[in-house]
Amino acid sequence: GVAEYFTPVLKDSKFKETGVLTPEEFVAAGDHMVHHCPTWQWAKGDETKIKPYLPPDKQFLITRNVPCYKRVKQVDTHQEEQEKVIEVDEDGGWVDTHHFADPNASSLQDQVAEMTLDSKDSKKVSNLDDDDDDGDDDDGDAMDMEDFEKSGMLEEEDSATLQPEKCSRQDSEPGGESGILQTRTYDLNITYDKYYQTPRLWLYGYDENRKPLTVEQMYEDFSQDHAKKTVTMETHPNLPGPPMASVHPCRHADVMKKIIQMVADGGGELGVHVYLMIFLKFVQAVIPTIEYDYTRHFTM
Amino acid sequence: MSGQQKKLQFAPFSSFLDAGFWHKLSENKLNVYGLDESPKLINGFYYNGDPVGLPCRLNIEYSAFDKVPQVPSRYFRSHGVLHNMNTIDKFKECDHKELLENVGKKVWEDIVSKKIEENPSLLSRFLLLTFADLKKYIYYYWFAFPCLCMPEDVTMVTDPVILPERLNSQQISELITEYDKFQSASTEFVGYFIIVQSKDRIVVDHLKNVESYSKDTCKIYFGFADPCTLDSNPGWPLRNYLLYISYHWGDKFKNAEILCFRDRSKDGIRDISHSIILTLNVSSTKTLTECPKSVGWEKNERQKLGPRVVNLSSSMDPVRLSESAV
């Protein structure tokens, strides 16, 4: 936007005082994350959209094909009494949805400190109901695709090709004999938002048949406290194509500042290089069922 | 397992396209191609680190048309040809067999001439047939991942085993170190390589150096980056590779040992121990003079051989976008 044009690029670190990042700090935190979580990678994006304040080959971070086995409402153990509004303002603030869930982790600081122990144990759903035949009917004006199907092709007789439907219904527990799961997936991006001087998360989702999800479908994967309030559709700064869903960054610096403060109160210190890991930890409140990688052992 | 040897089956690739690809295709159709239907070279890439249960994916993104391909780090390049048709009828009436065979022949020539030893990614190719209905923002497409069929079935001598059944944990960490060293010495990640295990060490090297190791003192595994996450099956990239192995090495190795290299990171921990090793009966194809048959057209959502369609009007049509804008 226009505001972005006139916001000077931060040269001096204000991380500790305000929770914001300079582009240099964003790159350092990104390098740190790419090193420890190689599913995340730097990307260049579209040549014509390169931002001069970031290195050309480190414009934003991306992780592709992140599984999202369940919809939020399938796992929603949401209970009002567990909520604590971290930041109160007229918009409702940033809601920590599981704040009082664990009696042993009664403060955010404890929860943050527990990141090292939190293995993010994934409760994978094996027999998802993917039987809905609605997918093909949603195409509106598209032609009847069955007319295009071929028979008598060599592929039909090729017995060396594994038939995926033969194993698609098997239970799949991690580590066990596995089949191909039908699942939604997401591509996640983190860009540097020059106006808010924080990282910004972008999401692009695909259904079980790898078709792009509509905005309404994606809302099913956002926590109801944040969908439509925190998540907006906007043009990606580095990618061509239609608007993408983004977690609005207006609260990020405040939350980050709070976390820094809490860690400081406990006698610890947060290095700016772990910013993105903490960032990914707190945006998990928005997208609780998207199983991206962010954790590693680090000391604070 | 009884005397009956199990036939090897490969998990096919699944195409993954982002919206940016369709956006770029539309732009190119309007501004560059016009009515030109001639084949265009594009790029895709695949990855061997997906969580368990996900299909073997081949990504084609907004960057597919870049002259200098942007293959992300740890991803492996695949060479594509785009056939964008001007009308839905031409899209429908293409000679699918011929399109596939043309690509298959290229793979065959590159195997015979050993060109793939210089550039192993040439073993991985794809074909994309499209028709873009630019007025409605509806895109029809059909992928093929062309593979040459082995003249005879390939069978497994033993059931597939996971890496820790062959290598101890120290050898596995040595393999990781050697693999990283090998990959970082190349400009982009190399999807096909050999792993040489001798008495006191493990080395990862280029295919072209197979002959510099003695079979008598070393164990040689043919390695490849495997996008498959299944326990008992390798992914699609092994198919053309096996023809290369049987053509050039089938008469020299009694059984081919294949390392399906899988490389996952989660919670900051690197893990390759879910990689699998296959011991295969591969008869020599050295005397083969003609290009074998090709397969590889992708099935659609109904598991039928047919194209797919994606409707992006809700996100790309300016009229509908302005309606939904706040």
mmCIF file of N, CA, C and O in Angstrom, chain B residues 1 26 33 44 63 70 84 97-98 102 116 139 148 156 179 191 197 220 224 231-233 273 284 293 304 306:
data_model
loop_
_atom_site.group_PDB
_atom_site.id
_atom_site.type_symbol
_atom_site.label_atom_id
_atom_site.label_comp_id
_atom_site.label_asym_id
_atom_site.label_seq_id
_atom_site.Cartn_x
_atom_site.Cartn_y
_atom_site.Cartn_z
ATOM 1 N N MET B 1 8.579 -65.031 2.942
ATOM 2 C CA MET B 1 8.330 -65.137 1.500
ATOM 3 C C MET B 1 8.666 -66.531 1.000
ATOM 4 O O MET B 1 9.700 -67.094 1.299
ATOM 5 N N SER B 26 -1.733 -17.867 -18.252
ATOM 6 C CA SER B 26 -2.685 -16.941 -18.875
ATOM 7 C C SER B 26 -1.959 -15.737 -19.463
ATOM 8 O O SER B 26 -2.220 -15.325 -20.587
ATOM 9 N N TYR B 33 2.470 -16.278 -26.394
ATOM 10 C CA TYR B 33 2.183 -17.390 -27.309
ATOM 11 C C TYR B 33 1.180 -17.022 -28.391
ATOM 12 O O TYR B 33 1.324 -17.450 -29.536
ATOM 13 N N GLY B 44 9.649 -28.388 -13.389
ATOM 14 C CA GLY B 44 8.950 -28.784 -12.177
ATOM 15 C C GLY B 44 9.973 -29.331 -11.203
ATOM 16 O O GLY B 44 11.168 -29.408 -11.520
ATOM 17 N N SER B 63 7.025 -20.381 -11.134
ATOM 18 C CA SER B 63 8.395 -20.275 -11.640
ATOM 19 C C SER B 63 8.664 -21.249 -12.782
ATOM 20 O O SER B 63 9.759 -21.292 -13.316
ATOM 21 N N GLN B 70 14.247 -22.104 -11.062
ATOM 22 C CA GLN B 70 14.426 -21.913 -9.618
ATOM 23 C C GLN B 70 14.070 -23.218 -8.931
ATOM 24 O O GLN B 70 12.932 -23.424 -8.551
ATOM 25 N N ASN B 84 0.152 -26.263 -24.928
ATOM 26 C CA ASN B 84 -1.062 -25.507 -24.643
ATOM 27 C C ASN B 84 -1.879 -25.381 -25.927
ATOM 28 O O ASN B 84 -1.430 -24.790 -26.899
ATOM 29 N N LYS B 97 -0.772 -40.977 -27.277
ATOM 30 C CA LYS B 97 0.248 -41.998 -27.376
ATOM 31 C C LYS B 97 1.527 -41.404 -27.977
ATOM 32 O O LYS B 97 2.624 -41.610 -27.464
ATOM 33 N N GLU B 98 1.336 -40.643 -29.033
ATOM 34 C CA GLU B 98 2.492 -40.084 -29.719
ATOM 35 C C GLU B 98 3.231 -39.068 -28.830
ATOM 36 O O GLU B 98 4.465 -39.065 -28.760
ATOM 37 N N ASN B 102 7.123 -39.585 -27.763
ATOM 38 C CA ASN B 102 8.180 -38.621 -28.115
ATOM 39 C C ASN B 102 9.084 -38.317 -26.928
ATOM 40 O O ASN B 102 10.301 -38.223 -27.064
ATOM 41 N N ILE B 116 22.652 -39.091 -19.416
ATOM 42 C CA ILE B 116 22.077 -38.896 -18.083
ATOM 43 C C ILE B 116 23.138 -38.980 -16.984
ATOM 44 O O ILE B 116 22.900 -38.535 -15.864
ATOM 45 N N TYR B 139 -9.403 -24.001 -16.401
ATOM 46 C CA TYR B 139 -8.206 -24.596 -17.003
ATOM 47 C C TYR B 139 -8.338 -26.113 -17.028
ATOM 48 O O TYR B 139 -8.602 -26.737 -16.009
ATOM 49 N N LEU B 148 9.688 -45.444 -19.235
ATOM 50 C CA LEU B 148 9.884 -46.563 -20.143
ATOM 51 C C LEU B 148 9.648 -47.852 -19.369
ATOM 52 O O LEU B 148 10.126 -48.004 -18.241
ATOM 53 N N MET B 156 11.408 -58.537 -6.768
ATOM 54 C CA MET B 156 12.229 -58.287 -5.585
ATOM 55 C C MET B 156 12.785 -59.610 -5.077
ATOM 56 O O MET B 156 12.034 -60.572 -4.914
ATOM 57 N N TYR B 179 26.326 -37.568 2.064
ATOM 58 C CA TYR B 179 25.276 -37.124 1.152
ATOM 59 C C TYR B 179 25.261 -35.597 1.071
ATOM 60 O O TYR B 179 25.216 -35.017 -0.017
ATOM 61 N N GLY B 191 19.391 -35.932 -8.135
ATOM 62 C CA GLY B 191 18.397 -36.921 -7.725
ATOM 63 C C GLY B 191 18.828 -38.368 -7.866
ATOM 64 O O GLY B 191 18.162 -39.264 -7.367
ATOM 65 N N GLN B 197 29.745 -48.568 -0.132
ATOM 66 C CA GLN B 197 30.064 -48.953 1.236
ATOM 67 C C GLN B 197 31.262 -49.905 1.203
ATOM 68 O O GLN B 197 31.172 -51.007 0.671
ATOM 69 N N ILE B 220 27.917 -51.628 -3.704
ATOM 70 C CA ILE B 220 27.446 -50.438 -4.412
ATOM 71 C C ILE B 220 25.927 -50.417 -4.437
ATOM 72 O O ILE B 220 25.289 -51.361 -4.888
ATOM 73 N N PHE B 224 18.647 -43.039 -5.211
ATOM 74 C CA PHE B 224 17.881 -41.956 -5.849
ATOM 75 C C PHE B 224 17.017 -41.283 -4.789
ATOM 76 O O PHE B 224 16.670 -41.888 -3.770
ATOM 77 N N ASP B 231 5.974 -47.730 2.723
ATOM 78 C CA ASP B 231 6.998 -48.623 3.264
ATOM 79 C C ASP B 231 7.459 -49.687 2.274
ATOM 80 O O ASP B 231 8.571 -50.194 2.367
ATOM 81 N N SER B 232 6.580 -50.074 1.360
ATOM 82 C CA SER B 232 6.898 -51.228 0.519
ATOM 83 C C SER B 232 7.094 -50.899 -0.951
ATOM 84 O O SER B 232 7.336 -51.799 -1.748
ATOM 85 N N ASN B 233 6.943 -49.640 -1.308
ATOM 86 C CA ASN B 233 7.050 -49.293 -2.715
ATOM 87 C C ASN B 233 7.959 -48.095 -2.938
ATOM 88 O O ASN B 233 7.960 -47.168 -2.148
ATOM 89 N N SER B 273 16.160 -42.633 8.281
ATOM 90 C CA SER B 273 16.073 -44.054 8.592
ATOM 91 C C SER B 273 14.820 -44.720 8.031
ATOM 92 O O SER B 273 14.670 -45.927 8.095
ATOM 93 N N SER B 284 19.650 -57.907 -17.828
ATOM 94 C CA SER B 284 20.298 -56.915 -18.684
ATOM 95 C C SER B 284 19.424 -56.577 -19.892
ATOM 96 O O SER B 284 18.764 -57.446 -20.469
ATOM 97 N N LYS B 293 8.276 -49.484 -24.564
ATOM 98 C CA LYS B 293 6.992 -48.774 -24.504
ATOM 99 C C LYS B 293 6.997 -47.758 -23.356
ATOM 100 O O LYS B 293 7.677 -47.928 -22.365
ATOM 101 N N LYS B 304 -9.570 -42.570 -13.275
ATOM 102 C CA LYS B 304 -9.687 -42.929 -14.678
ATOM 103 C C LYS B 304 -8.623 -42.167 -15.451
ATOM 104 O O LYS B 304 -8.143 -41.109 -15.013
ATOM 105 N N GLY B 306 -7.833 -39.668 -17.649
ATOM 106 C CA GLY B 306 -8.517 -38.521 -18.200
ATOM 107 C C GLY B 306 -7.980 -37.256 -17.574
ATOM 108 O O GLY B 306 -7.320 -37.306 -16.533
#
